[in-house]
C-alpha cells in the first residue's frame, strides 16, 4: 500500500510581480530532508527587503518559478537527515537560509545554516536574527575590521540592519553615531545604542557631524 504524502500550507510565487503574486496554497507536499539537511516546523518567518526585490523580479538572482519565499525562519526540528548529528527532533532553532522557502508550515534547511535558538528568545525574535544580525556583524568586523574605541557612523540606522549595527557597535565599545529621517527613527536608534543621532533629511547634517568629529570622518562608515 502506498504511503500517503503529507501536505502543508505554503505561499507560492508563480510569476514575478507585486504582492498580488503571493498565493497561499494548501496542497504543497511537506519536503523531505536529505543527508545533511533538517526539516523545521516553522513558527515564525522573517520578511526582509531583499525578498520583495526577488519576488518583483528586479534582483540579480532570480529563483526558478514557482518558488516559496523566505530565508530567515525559527521553529522546531521535525526531522533530520542521516548525516546530521548536532540536531535532533524537538530542538528549537533558527536559520540564515532555507532550501524550500520559509513562507510555509515546514521548511528544509542545510544543517550549516541552522543554529540553536536560546530559550530566552521567542520564535519571532529568532526569525529576525539571520539577515539583520549576520549582515551587521559582517559589515562591522569582517569588512571594516572595526575595533573598540573607534567611531562608527551608521546611515539609515533605524532599519533592521542599522539597529543591529548600533547595538553591536555599542556592545563592542565603539563610539556610535546614527542617522534617521524621522523623530521616531532618531529616538529608536538612541534607544538601541547610538551615542548621538542626526537627521539625514536636514541639508546640513554632514556639517554637524564634521563639527562633532573635529572635521574628520569616522574610520568606519555604514550605509543603509
Backbone as a chain_set.jsonl record, in Angstrom:
{"seq": "XXXXXXXXXXXXXXXXXXXXXXXXXXXXXXXXXXXXXXXXXXXXXXXXXXXXXXXXXXXXXXXXXXXXXXXXXXXXXXXXXXXXXXXXXXXXXXXXXXXXXXXXXXXXXXXXXXXXXXXXXXXXXXXXXXXXXXXXXXXXXXXXXXXXXXXXXXXXXXXXXXXXXXXXXXXXXXXXXXXXXXXXXXXXXXXXXXXXXXXXXXXXXXXXXXXXXXXXXXXXXXXX", "coords": {"N": [[0.844, -1.194, 0.0], [0.609, 2.201, -0.865], [2.403, 4.919, 0.673], [0.867, 7.702, 2.141], [1.407, 11.015, 1.124], [2.297, 13.714, 3.138], [0.684, 16.858, 3.364], [0.995, 20.466, 3.225], [0.446, 23.931, 4.108], [1.55, 26.66, 2.141], [3.1, 29.634, 0.893], [3.187, 30.48, -2.464], [4.96, 31.568, -5.347], [4.335, 32.14, -8.624], [4.793, 33.79, -10.712], [6.741, 36.698, -11.389], [6.314, 39.818, -9.696], [4.118, 42.26, -8.117], [2.851, 42.364, -4.663], [0.537, 40.866, -5.061], [1.165, 38.517, -6.394], [1.771, 36.642, -4.557], [0.6, 33.676, -3.431], [-1.427, 31.752, -1.35], [-1.317, 28.386, -0.831], [-2.718, 25.163, -0.145], [-2.01, 22.593, -0.681], [0.614, 21.707, -0.857], [3.323, 19.487, -0.944], [4.877, 18.246, 2.03], [8.27, 18.855, 2.483], [11.143, 16.624, 2.257], [13.987, 16.053, 4.204], [17.375, 15.763, 3.049], [20.555, 14.006, 3.38], [22.301, 15.86, 4.808], [20.59, 17.765, 5.834], [17.852, 19.458, 7.526], [14.45, 19.188, 8.616], [12.192, 21.657, 9.411], [9.627, 22.676, 11.544], [7.868, 25.462, 11.004], [7.635, 28.258, 13.031], [7.871, 30.991, 12.993], [8.635, 33.483, 10.546], [10.98, 35.582, 9.04], [10.575, 38.688, 7.27], [12.21, 40.145, 4.782], [13.68, 43.002, 3.083], [15.095, 42.256, 0.709], [13.739, 40.035, -0.151], [11.419, 41.032, -1.227], [12.413, 42.293, -3.469], [13.334, 40.113, -4.929], [10.925, 38.745, -5.331], [9.648, 40.606, -6.959], [11.153, 40.404, -9.215], [13.283, 42.014, -9.769], [15.748, 41.688, -8.689], [19.212, 40.642, -8.811], [19.552, 37.922, -8.633], [17.434, 35.366, -9.541], [14.98, 33.108, -8.565], [13.983, 29.798, -9.656], [10.798, 29.489, -11.037], [7.767, 27.788, -10.061], [8.17, 29.2, -6.711], [8.79, 29.22, -3.125], [8.949, 31.967, -1.032], [11.229, 33.389, 1.467], [13.762, 33.244, 3.9], [14.839, 33.52, 6.505], [13.997, 31.791, 9.24], [12.375, 30.546, 12.223], [11.902, 27.855, 14.439], [10.915, 24.491, 15.238], [12.794, 21.517, 15.158], [11.725, 18.972, 13.091], [12.464, 16.714, 11.676], [15.475, 14.991, 10.766], [18.293, 14.654, 8.525], [20.218, 11.713, 7.546], [22.961, 12.101, 8.033], [23.106, 14.073, 9.917], [24.135, 15.113, 13.039], [24.241, 16.98, 15.053], [21.823, 18.078, 15.678], [18.476, 17.322, 16.745], [15.16, 15.875, 16.65], [12.726, 18.072, 17.902], [14.38, 20.097, 18.81], [14.844, 23.599, 19.36], [15.353, 26.057, 16.915], [16.995, 28.45, 14.69], [17.391, 29.885, 11.395], [19.707, 30.905, 8.78], [19.103, 30.715, 6.227], [17.081, 28.982, 3.855], [16.167, 26.03, 2.031], [13.839, 25.217, 0.784], [12.152, 27.351, 1.207], [10.665, 29.787, 3.409], [8.084, 30.781, 3.891], [6.008, 28.981, 4.831], [4.492, 26.032, 6.321], [6.271, 24.037, 6.943], [9.79, 23.688, 6.468], [12.795, 22.989, 4.697], [16.219, 23.037, 5.522], [19.733, 23.489, 5.007], [22.08, 21.939, 7.149], [24.252, 23.476, 7.893], [23.346, 26.039, 7.957], [21.795, 26.361, 10.109], [21.012, 27.11, 13.494], [21.155, 26.793, 17.087], [18.351, 27.967, 18.933], [18.271, 30.13, 21.549], [16.691, 29.696, 24.766], [15.75, 32.037, 25.873], [14.938, 33.631, 23.813], [12.229, 34.449, 21.711], [10.306, 32.761, 19.133], [9.639, 34.591, 17.142], [11.594, 36.535, 17.547], [13.83, 35.015, 16.963], [13.461, 34.57, 14.224], [14.131, 37.008, 13.273], [16.821, 37.275, 13.382], [18.694, 36.303, 11.412], [19.358, 37.666, 8.571], [19.515, 40.495, 9.418], [21.326, 40.524, 11.765], [23.586, 38.964, 11.001], [24.399, 40.309, 8.717], [25.002, 42.895, 9.708], [27.058, 42.282, 11.536], [28.989, 41.203, 9.811], [29.569, 43.448, 8.24], [30.633, 45.287, 10.126], [32.826, 43.94, 11.328], [34.068, 41.945, 9.652], [34.352, 43.209, 7.178], [34.913, 46.022, 7.664], [36.705, 45.743, 9.703], [36.488, 46.71, 12.32], [37.328, 48.105, 15.556], [37.232, 48.187, 19.164], [36.715, 51.408, 20.602], [36.937, 52.856, 18.29], [35.144, 54.981, 15.94], [31.901, 54.734, 14.627], [29.733, 55.452, 11.975], [26.462, 55.081, 11.238], [24.451, 55.067, 8.575], [20.999, 55.561, 7.871], [20.055, 54.243, 10.156], [17.79, 53.384, 11.431], [16.606, 51.22, 10.302], [16.292, 47.576, 9.996], [18.905, 46.239, 9.794], [20.488, 48.436, 10.432], [19.733, 49.115, 13.086], [20.636, 46.846, 14.443], [23.371, 47.088, 13.882], [23.994, 49.357, 15.376], [23.481, 48.355, 17.962], [25.373, 46.23, 18.165], [27.799, 47.612, 17.732], [27.854, 49.409, 19.903], [27.887, 47.582, 22.026], [30.4, 46.463, 21.626], [32.108, 48.488, 22.224], [32.41, 50.749, 20.569], [32.305, 54.207, 19.503], [29.269, 55.461, 18.722], [27.527, 56.795, 16.067], [24.462, 57.682, 14.521], [22.083, 57.915, 11.811], [18.804, 59.026, 10.879], [15.521, 59.591, 9.432], [13.257, 60.587, 10.635], [11.601, 61.85, 13.62], [10.771, 59.726, 15.219], [12.385, 57.659, 14.289], [14.933, 58.623, 14.996], [14.752, 58.591, 17.792], [14.454, 55.87, 18.143], [16.963, 54.767, 17.352], [18.626, 55.951, 19.214], [17.748, 54.639, 21.467], [18.756, 52.191, 20.965], [21.499, 52.063, 21.165], [23.025, 54.123, 19.924], [25.216, 56.857, 20.453], [24.915, 59.455, 19.629], [22.684, 61.19, 17.424], [21.56, 62.025, 14.079], [19.592, 63.875, 11.789], [19.105, 62.791, 8.654], [17.64, 64.033, 6.73], [17.97, 66.685, 6.907], [19.609, 69.407, 5.397], [22.164, 70.206, 6.197], [23.295, 68.178, 7.715], [25.61, 66.655, 7.476], [27.621, 68.513, 7.915], [27.21, 69.082, 10.605], [27.974, 66.66, 11.728], [30.687, 66.673, 11.051], [31.636, 68.811, 12.594], [31.34, 67.85, 15.209], [33.12, 65.756, 15.096], [35.517, 67.027, 14.919], [35.97, 67.833, 12.302], [36.785, 65.563, 10.982], [36.129, 62.499, 9.411], [34.568, 59.459, 10.608], [36.372, 56.368, 11.051], [35.053, 54.061, 10.34], [32.346, 53.673, 8.296], [28.957, 53.192, 7.907], [26.416, 52.082, 5.647], [22.979, 52.287, 4.705]], "CA": [[0.0, 0.0, 0.0], [1.437, 3.4, -0.983], [2.379, 5.83, 1.809], [0.271, 8.987, 1.82], [2.313, 12.141, 1.255], [1.726, 14.779, 3.949], [0.57, 18.146, 2.689], [1.118, 21.638, 4.089], [0.165, 25.222, 3.515], [2.745, 27.435, 1.802], [2.933, 30.721, -0.065], [3.919, 30.191, -3.693], [5.062, 32.617, -6.358], [4.411, 31.512, -9.947], [5.247, 34.824, -11.64], [7.317, 37.838, -10.688], [5.432, 40.974, -9.702], [3.79, 42.874, -6.841], [2.388, 41.464, -3.599], [-0.559, 40.025, -5.523], [1.624, 37.224, -6.923], [1.904, 35.72, -3.429], [-0.609, 32.871, -3.349], [-1.417, 30.738, -0.297], [-1.819, 27.09, -1.278], [-2.841, 24.196, 0.957], [-1.742, 21.251, -1.19], [2.054, 21.586, -1.132], [3.894, 18.361, -0.184], [5.901, 18.528, 3.044], [9.563, 18.411, 1.939], [11.901, 15.615, 2.996], [15.403, 16.447, 4.275], [18.387, 14.803, 2.6], [21.525, 13.57, 4.388], [22.84, 16.951, 5.631], [19.544, 18.766, 5.953], [16.864, 19.255, 8.58], [13.095, 19.658, 8.373], [11.803, 22.527, 10.522], [8.251, 23.158, 11.638], [8.064, 26.911, 11.066], [6.824, 29.026, 13.977], [7.947, 32.396, 12.588], [9.496, 33.713, 9.377], [11.315, 36.974, 8.82], [10.286, 39.28, 5.96], [13.321, 41.058, 4.534], [13.53, 43.757, 1.835], [15.613, 41.562, -0.472], [12.748, 39.074, -0.627], [10.466, 41.754, -2.072], [13.08, 42.523, -4.75], [13.325, 38.829, -5.635], [9.543, 38.494, -5.752], [9.319, 41.53, -8.045], [11.959, 40.069, -10.378], [14.259, 43.078, -10.018], [17.018, 41.339, -8.046], [20.144, 39.982, -9.73], [19.334, 36.472, -8.542], [16.022, 35.017, -9.675], [14.735, 31.678, -8.361], [13.156, 29.112, -10.645], [9.38, 29.513, -10.713], [7.298, 28.53, -8.873], [9.005, 29.036, -5.524], [8.278, 29.738, -1.86], [9.901, 32.934, -0.492], [11.563, 33.321, 2.887], [15.049, 32.629, 4.25], [15.075, 33.537, 7.956], [12.886, 31.193, 9.966], [12.627, 29.966, 13.54], [10.913, 26.82, 14.696], [11.325, 23.278, 15.938], [13.224, 20.432, 14.283], [10.733, 17.907, 12.921], [13.154, 15.526, 11.171], [16.863, 15.267, 10.377], [18.9, 13.735, 7.579], [21.005, 10.623, 8.123], [24.299, 12.546, 8.425], [23.002, 15.155, 10.893], [24.388, 14.629, 14.404], [24.237, 18.07, 16.037], [20.446, 18.458, 15.969], [17.529, 16.207, 16.864], [13.759, 16.275, 16.647], [12.323, 18.797, 19.095], [15.278, 21.224, 19.093], [14.486, 24.956, 18.92], [16.419, 26.524, 16.037], [16.727, 29.483, 13.696], [18.21, 29.681, 10.205], [20.136, 32.035, 7.953], [18.762, 30.357, 4.855], [16.304, 27.76, 3.667], [16.241, 25.453, 0.686], [12.496, 25.115, 0.208], [11.394, 28.573, 1.472], [10.204, 29.925, 4.789], [6.667, 31.134, 3.996], [5.382, 27.663, 4.775], [4.362, 25.38, 7.623], [7.502, 23.274, 7.129], [10.838, 24.106, 5.554], [14.06, 22.261, 4.765], [17.408, 23.888, 5.51], [21.019, 22.809, 5.15], [22.44, 21.967, 8.563], [25.251, 24.519, 8.156], [22.676, 27.339, 8.074], [20.863, 26.212, 11.235], [21.65, 27.412, 14.77], [20.253, 26.641, 18.243], [17.655, 29.168, 19.38], [18.281, 30.162, 23.021], [15.373, 29.677, 25.394], [15.301, 33.389, 26.226], [14.473, 34.293, 22.604], [10.996, 33.919, 21.14], [10.446, 32.364, 17.735], [9.624, 35.811, 16.333], [12.925, 37.148, 17.65], [14.746, 34.144, 16.236], [13.279, 34.772, 12.787], [14.668, 38.328, 12.933], [18.262, 37.261, 13.617], [19.521, 35.941, 10.265], [19.884, 38.715, 7.702], [19.954, 41.715, 10.114], [22.48, 40.389, 12.641], [24.756, 38.468, 10.285], [24.836, 41.379, 7.812], [25.636, 43.952, 10.501], [28.326, 41.765, 12.084], [29.94, 41.086, 8.706], [29.977, 44.792, 7.834], [31.448, 45.927, 11.162], [34.044, 43.237, 11.742], [34.743, 41.247, 8.562], [34.68, 44.149, 6.105], [35.529, 47.254, 8.174], [37.71, 45.388, 10.71], [36.334, 47.661, 13.404], [37.903, 47.764, 16.854], [36.717, 49.014, 20.263], [37.293, 52.736, 20.688], [36.767, 53.562, 17.025], [33.847, 55.619, 15.728], [31.135, 54.211, 13.502], [28.568, 56.225, 11.552], [25.517, 54.19, 10.576], [23.421, 55.776, 7.836], [19.753, 54.803, 7.839], [20.217, 53.33, 11.286], [16.515, 52.974, 12.011], [16.18, 49.975, 9.667], [16.648, 46.351, 10.719], [20.358, 46.062, 9.869], [21.044, 49.604, 11.116], [19.508, 48.978, 14.529], [21.565, 45.822, 14.937], [24.722, 47.648, 13.804], [24.148, 50.222, 16.55], [23.546, 47.501, 19.143], [26.655, 45.52, 18.192], [28.897, 48.573, 17.879], [27.851, 49.897, 21.286], [28.296, 46.475, 22.893], [31.822, 46.192, 21.436], [32.908, 49.613, 22.669], [32.57, 51.807, 19.584], [31.547, 55.446, 19.601], [28.265, 55.177, 17.704], [26.673, 57.846, 15.513], [23.475, 57.123, 13.611], [21.179, 58.859, 11.154], [17.453, 58.599, 10.535], [14.82, 60.68, 8.773], [12.057, 61.0, 11.374], [11.82, 61.909, 15.076], [10.613, 58.38, 15.772], [13.587, 56.902, 13.949], [16.039, 59.13, 15.809], [14.56, 58.072, 19.146], [14.672, 54.42, 18.095], [18.379, 54.412, 17.325], [19.18, 56.329, 20.517], [17.384, 53.578, 22.404], [19.419, 50.946, 20.573], [22.943, 52.087, 21.28], [23.726, 55.288, 19.378], [25.552, 57.928, 21.395], [24.381, 60.702, 19.102], [21.946, 60.933, 16.191], [21.425, 63.138, 13.154], [18.506, 63.724, 10.828], [19.711, 62.878, 7.325], [16.803, 64.843, 5.84], [18.425, 68.064, 7.019], [20.637, 69.678, 4.379], [23.497, 70.429, 6.766], [23.598, 67.198, 8.753], [27.012, 66.231, 7.339], [28.442, 69.545, 8.558], [27.077, 68.883, 12.047], [28.81, 65.51, 12.083], [32.083, 67.093, 10.936], [31.959, 69.658, 13.747], [31.478, 66.999, 16.396], [34.294, 64.909, 14.903], [36.656, 67.903, 14.617], [36.119, 67.886, 10.846], [37.313, 64.32, 10.414], [35.099, 61.466, 9.349], [34.911, 58.238, 11.331], [37.088, 55.365, 10.258], [34.087, 53.091, 9.855], [31.092, 54.308, 7.874], [27.984, 52.202, 7.467], [25.38, 52.566, 4.765], [21.723, 51.553, 4.801]], "C": [[0.88, 1.245, 0.0], [1.291, 4.283, 0.257], [1.812, 7.178, 1.369], [1.28, 10.107, 2.071], [1.625, 13.237, 2.049], [1.748, 16.099, 3.183], [0.669, 19.281, 3.706], [0.622, 22.872, 3.347], [1.484, 25.956, 3.256], [2.36, 28.535, 0.836], [3.792, 30.401, -1.279], [3.872, 31.396, -4.628], [5.266, 31.931, -7.702], [4.796, 32.494, -11.038], [5.783, 35.985, -10.823], [6.373, 39.036, -10.785], [5.223, 41.524, -8.31], [3.296, 41.876, -5.823], [1.277, 40.511, -4.028], [-0.125, 38.682, -6.075], [1.841, 36.2, -5.82], [0.581, 34.983, -3.248], [-0.459, 31.8, -2.264], [-2.079, 29.473, -0.809], [-1.823, 26.11, -0.111], [-2.528, 22.775, 0.53], [-0.287, 21.061, -1.591], [2.627, 20.425, -0.31], [4.916, 18.837, 0.85], [7.235, 18.005, 2.53], [10.262, 17.412, 2.849], [13.37, 16.024, 3.032], [16.316, 15.353, 3.743], [19.428, 14.623, 3.697], [21.977, 14.671, 5.338], [21.852, 18.105, 5.775], [18.625, 18.453, 7.123], [15.517, 19.789, 8.113], [12.632, 20.416, 9.608], [10.324, 22.844, 10.433], [8.333, 24.644, 11.93], [7.086, 27.546, 12.061], [6.825, 30.511, 13.647], [8.907, 32.513, 11.411], [9.731, 35.197, 9.215], [10.935, 37.416, 7.41], [11.327, 40.375, 5.728], [13.157, 41.769, 3.194], [13.99, 43.004, 0.596], [14.596, 40.571, -1.022], [11.685, 39.742, -1.489], [11.083, 42.048, -3.437], [13.076, 41.244, -5.591], [11.931, 38.538, -6.174], [9.16, 39.352, -6.947], [10.096, 41.217, -9.324], [13.012, 41.09, -10.709], [15.627, 42.777, -9.423], [17.898, 40.581, -9.038], [19.971, 38.469, -9.743], [17.842, 36.192, -8.591], [15.846, 33.513, -9.486], [13.912, 31.098, -9.505], [11.7, 29.113, -10.173], [8.758, 28.121, -10.871], [8.23, 28.292, -7.687], [8.277, 29.581, -4.306], [9.306, 30.7, -1.288], [10.257, 32.627, 0.965], [12.843, 32.581, 3.175], [15.263, 32.506, 5.75], [13.858, 32.978, 8.679], [13.342, 30.752, 11.354], [11.529, 28.946, 13.802], [11.52, 25.642, 15.43], [11.678, 22.196, 14.922], [12.159, 19.332, 14.281], [11.384, 16.605, 12.478], [14.563, 15.936, 10.767], [17.342, 14.234, 9.375], [19.836, 12.75, 8.263], [22.381, 11.065, 8.628], [24.284, 13.648, 9.486], [23.144, 14.602, 12.303], [24.249, 15.715, 15.467], [22.851, 18.631, 16.325], [19.58, 17.211, 16.031], [16.11, 16.749, 16.854], [13.409, 16.942, 17.978], [13.202, 19.977, 19.442], [14.696, 22.535, 18.561], [15.647, 25.525, 18.118], [15.985, 27.773, 15.273], [17.686, 29.28, 12.535], [18.67, 31.005, 9.607], [19.87, 31.738, 6.483], [17.936, 29.093, 4.843], [16.465, 27.282, 2.235], [14.874, 25.481, 0.008], [11.63, 26.342, 0.483], [10.76, 28.587, 2.838], [8.743, 30.293, 4.95], [5.84, 29.857, 3.887], [5.287, 27.079, 6.179], [5.596, 24.555, 7.963], [8.524, 23.732, 6.097], [12.091, 23.267, 5.778], [15.206, 23.253, 4.668], [18.657, 23.022, 5.616], [21.501, 22.984, 6.585], [23.453, 23.061, 8.881], [24.652, 25.924, 8.172], [21.695, 27.355, 9.249], [21.625, 26.386, 12.548], [20.658, 27.194, 15.913], [19.624, 27.981, 18.615], [17.608, 29.163, 20.9], [16.864, 30.257, 23.583], [14.848, 31.071, 25.702], [14.917, 34.226, 25.002], [13.187, 33.635, 22.123], [11.263, 33.481, 19.7], [10.453, 33.592, 16.823], [10.977, 36.507, 16.369], [13.948, 36.326, 16.876], [14.666, 34.343, 14.733], [13.811, 36.121, 12.331], [16.18, 38.38, 13.069], [19.054, 37.195, 12.31], [20.117, 37.079, 9.475], [20.324, 39.951, 8.487], [21.248, 41.546, 10.907], [23.72, 39.929, 11.891], [25.288, 39.527, 9.32], [25.572, 42.469, 8.58], [26.99, 43.493, 11.043], [29.392, 41.691, 10.981], [30.458, 42.461, 8.29], [30.945, 45.415, 8.832], [32.807, 45.266, 11.345], [34.773, 42.506, 10.617], [35.196, 42.208, 7.468], [35.44, 45.375, 6.617], [36.639, 46.983, 9.179], [37.69, 46.369, 11.88], [36.876, 47.161, 14.725], [37.297, 48.67, 17.93], [37.45, 50.346, 20.343], [37.185, 53.532, 19.409], [35.346, 54.134, 16.93], [33.175, 55.028, 14.501], [29.944, 55.125, 13.245], [27.667, 55.306, 10.752], [24.44, 55.033, 9.904], [22.156, 54.919, 7.774], [19.689, 53.805, 8.971], [18.91, 52.852, 11.892], [15.923, 51.74, 11.335], [16.666, 48.768, 10.45], [18.143, 46.165, 10.894], [20.993, 47.215, 10.635], [20.897, 49.537, 12.616], [20.486, 47.969, 15.125], [22.998, 46.337, 14.916], [24.985, 48.559, 15.0], [24.302, 49.388, 17.82], [24.912, 46.827, 19.264], [27.811, 46.484, 18.432], [28.978, 49.089, 19.301], [28.351, 48.817, 22.234], [29.793, 46.195, 22.809], [32.702, 47.403, 21.746], [33.203, 50.668, 21.627], [31.896, 53.092, 20.079], [30.569, 55.418, 18.436], [27.462, 56.422, 17.344], [25.689, 57.183, 14.556], [22.624, 58.204, 12.987], [19.833, 58.201, 10.898], [16.727, 59.811, 9.973], [13.564, 61.157, 9.467], [12.39, 61.087, 12.859], [11.705, 60.532, 15.724], [11.844, 57.526, 15.501], [14.787, 57.326, 14.764], [15.953, 58.599, 17.238], [14.862, 56.583, 19.199], [16.146, 54.069, 18.133], [19.109, 54.882, 18.587], [18.919, 55.235, 21.549], [18.07, 52.262, 22.096], [20.926, 51.091, 20.434], [23.668, 53.298, 20.75], [24.006, 56.313, 20.474], [24.953, 59.257, 20.948], [23.746, 60.436, 17.744], [21.795, 62.216, 15.379], [20.295, 62.834, 12.176], [19.071, 63.881, 9.42], [18.805, 63.559, 6.295], [17.165, 66.336, 5.924], [19.609, 68.295, 6.086], [22.039, 69.729, 4.974], [23.903, 69.359, 7.773], [25.039, 66.701, 8.68], [27.929, 67.226, 8.041], [28.377, 69.415, 10.076], [27.953, 67.725, 12.517], [30.283, 65.903, 12.054], [32.513, 67.923, 12.141], [32.206, 68.81, 14.98], [32.738, 66.143, 16.312], [35.552, 65.727, 14.632], [37.012, 67.858, 13.139], [36.778, 66.654, 10.249], [36.222, 63.266, 10.462], [35.529, 60.241, 10.149], [35.621, 57.242, 10.427], [36.114, 54.38, 9.622], [32.808, 53.817, 9.519], [30.157, 53.242, 7.348], [26.929, 52.836, 6.612], [24.149, 51.686, 4.908], [21.644, 50.528, 3.699]], "O": [[1.813, 1.33, 0.798], [0.205, 4.39, 0.827], [2.225, 7.729, 0.349], [1.93, 10.138, 3.115], [0.519, 13.656, 1.709], [2.696, 16.409, 2.46], [0.452, 19.077, 4.9], [0.409, 22.855, 2.135], [2.415, 25.877, 4.057], [1.417, 28.394, 0.057], [4.976, 30.089, -1.148], [2.886, 32.131, -4.686], [6.254, 31.223, -7.898], [5.092, 32.091, -12.163], [5.335, 36.229, -9.703], [5.72, 39.248, -11.806], [6.039, 41.296, -7.417], [3.312, 40.672, -6.075], [1.099, 39.457, -3.417], [-0.955, 37.784, -6.217], [2.068, 35.023, -6.1], [-0.44, 35.6, -2.945], [0.509, 31.04, -2.258], [-3.254, 29.479, -1.177], [-1.01, 26.228, 0.806], [-2.755, 21.839, 1.296], [0.014, 20.345, -2.546], [2.433, 20.386, 0.905], [5.722, 19.724, 0.573], [7.334, 16.831, 2.175], [10.007, 17.36, 4.052], [13.946, 16.316, 1.984], [16.068, 14.166, 3.955], [19.205, 15.047, 4.832], [22.035, 14.453, 6.548], [22.243, 19.271, 5.829], [18.615, 17.338, 7.644], [15.451, 20.724, 7.315], [12.67, 19.887, 10.719], [9.824, 23.234, 9.378], [8.816, 25.044, 12.99], [5.871, 27.387, 11.943], [5.877, 31.219, 13.987], [9.863, 31.748, 11.292], [8.787, 35.986, 9.247], [10.97, 36.62, 6.471], [11.318, 41.405, 6.402], [12.566, 41.214, 2.268], [13.356, 43.095, -0.455], [14.585, 40.294, -2.222], [11.111, 39.11, -2.376], [10.381, 42.055, -4.448], [12.848, 41.282, -6.8], [11.772, 38.135, -7.327], [8.443, 38.902, -7.84], [9.743, 41.705, -10.398], [13.587, 41.06, -11.797], [16.571, 43.539, -9.633], [17.403, 39.962, -9.98], [20.219, 37.818, -10.758], [17.076, 36.717, -7.782], [16.495, 32.726, -10.175], [13.231, 31.826, -10.228], [11.418, 28.771, -9.024], [9.187, 27.354, -11.733], [8.98, 27.317, -7.657], [7.286, 30.302, -4.425], [10.448, 30.296, -1.07], [9.68, 31.744, 1.599], [13.014, 31.435, 2.76], [15.805, 31.506, 6.222], [12.808, 33.619, 8.725], [14.536, 30.606, 11.617], [10.373, 29.15, 13.431], [12.51, 25.778, 16.149], [10.955, 21.985, 13.949], [11.753, 18.835, 15.332], [10.931, 15.521, 12.847], [14.809, 17.102, 10.46], [16.875, 13.095, 9.362], [20.202, 12.935, 9.424], [22.913, 10.462, 9.56], [25.345, 14.107, 9.909], [22.378, 13.733, 12.72], [24.15, 15.407, 16.655], [22.711, 19.556, 17.125], [19.908, 16.179, 15.446], [15.892, 17.948, 17.03], [13.754, 16.436, 19.046], [12.825, 20.791, 20.285], [14.133, 22.583, 17.467], [16.792, 25.488, 18.569], [14.804, 28.113, 15.211], [18.688, 28.578, 12.674], [18.111, 32.067, 9.882], [20.365, 32.441, 5.602], [18.075, 28.236, 5.716], [16.851, 28.043, 1.348], [14.769, 25.736, -1.192], [10.481, 26.383, 0.043], [10.364, 27.549, 3.368], [8.197, 30.138, 6.041], [5.064, 29.69, 2.946], [5.925, 27.57, 7.111], [5.932, 24.39, 9.136], [8.164, 24.117, 4.985], [12.405, 22.886, 6.906], [15.184, 24.179, 3.858], [18.64, 21.959, 6.237], [21.348, 24.057, 7.169], [23.513, 23.531, 10.018], [25.375, 26.899, 8.38], [20.866, 28.259, 9.363], [22.737, 25.882, 12.703], [19.455, 27.386, 15.734], [20.299, 29.011, 18.61], [16.974, 28.289, 21.491], [15.965, 30.821, 22.96], [13.637, 31.272, 25.785], [14.604, 35.408, 25.14], [13.07, 32.41, 22.126], [12.308, 33.789, 19.126], [11.192, 33.627, 15.839], [11.452, 37.009, 15.351], [14.827, 36.879, 16.213], [15.683, 34.292, 14.041], [13.932, 36.361, 11.129], [16.769, 39.446, 12.886], [19.997, 37.964, 12.128], [21.278, 37.43, 9.687], [21.431, 40.435, 8.249], [22.176, 42.339, 10.743], [24.807, 40.458, 12.125], [26.499, 39.633, 9.125], [26.637, 42.919, 8.16], [27.961, 44.248, 11.006], [30.545, 42.067, 11.192], [31.648, 42.622, 8.02], [31.954, 46.001, 8.442], [33.82, 45.948, 11.5], [36.002, 42.454, 10.633], [36.277, 42.052, 6.899], [36.486, 45.73, 6.073], [37.43, 47.875, 9.484], [38.736, 46.8, 12.365], [36.888, 45.96, 14.993], [36.895, 49.796, 17.637], [38.668, 50.403, 20.169], [37.325, 54.755, 19.428], [34.473, 53.808, 17.734], [33.808, 54.845, 13.462], [29.237, 55.521, 14.172], [28.065, 54.806, 9.7], [23.612, 55.642, 10.58], [22.234, 53.698, 7.64], [19.312, 52.651, 8.769], [18.918, 51.999, 12.78], [14.863, 51.261, 11.737], [17.37, 48.913, 11.45], [18.614, 45.956, 12.012], [21.931, 47.006, 11.404], [21.831, 49.866, 13.348], [21.083, 48.208, 16.174], [23.765, 46.056, 15.836], [26.075, 48.536, 15.571], [25.155, 49.681, 18.658], [25.531, 46.847, 20.328], [28.699, 46.207, 19.239], [30.073, 49.196, 19.853], [29.143, 49.092, 23.136], [30.399, 45.747, 23.782], [33.916, 47.348, 21.55], [34.164, 51.421, 21.782], [31.034, 53.06, 20.957], [30.989, 55.357, 17.281], [26.806, 57.024, 18.194], [26.041, 56.231, 13.86], [22.457, 59.283, 13.557], [19.736, 56.986, 10.723], [17.242, 60.928, 10.025], [12.87, 62.036, 8.955], [13.353, 60.469, 13.314], [12.441, 60.209, 16.656], [12.294, 56.77, 16.362], [15.58, 56.483, 15.183], [16.962, 58.206, 17.823], [15.445, 56.088, 20.164], [16.547, 53.168, 18.87], [20.104, 54.276, 18.985], [19.766, 54.947, 22.394], [17.979, 51.316, 22.879], [21.564, 50.348, 19.688], [24.834, 53.499, 21.09], [23.149, 56.599, 21.31], [24.538, 60.076, 21.768], [24.201, 59.57, 16.997], [21.887, 63.326, 15.903], [20.077, 61.686, 11.79], [19.473, 64.978, 9.031], [19.161, 63.65, 5.12], [16.716, 67.139, 5.106], [20.509, 67.459, 6.003], [23.002, 69.334, 4.318], [24.774, 69.607, 8.608], [25.629, 66.362, 9.706], [28.901, 66.832, 8.685], [29.382, 69.617, 10.759], [28.59, 67.799, 13.568], [31.047, 65.509, 12.937], [33.622, 67.759, 12.649], [33.173, 69.03, 15.709], [33.355, 65.838, 17.333], [36.551, 65.181, 14.165], [38.184, 67.846, 12.764], [37.277, 66.702, 9.124], [35.483, 63.162, 11.442], [36.723, 60.013, 10.344], [35.484, 57.274, 9.204], [36.327, 53.921, 8.5], [32.241, 54.506, 10.368], [30.513, 52.477, 6.451], [26.573, 53.997, 6.815], [24.255, 50.494, 5.195], [20.657, 49.799, 3.603]]}, "num_chains": 1, "name": "protein.A"}
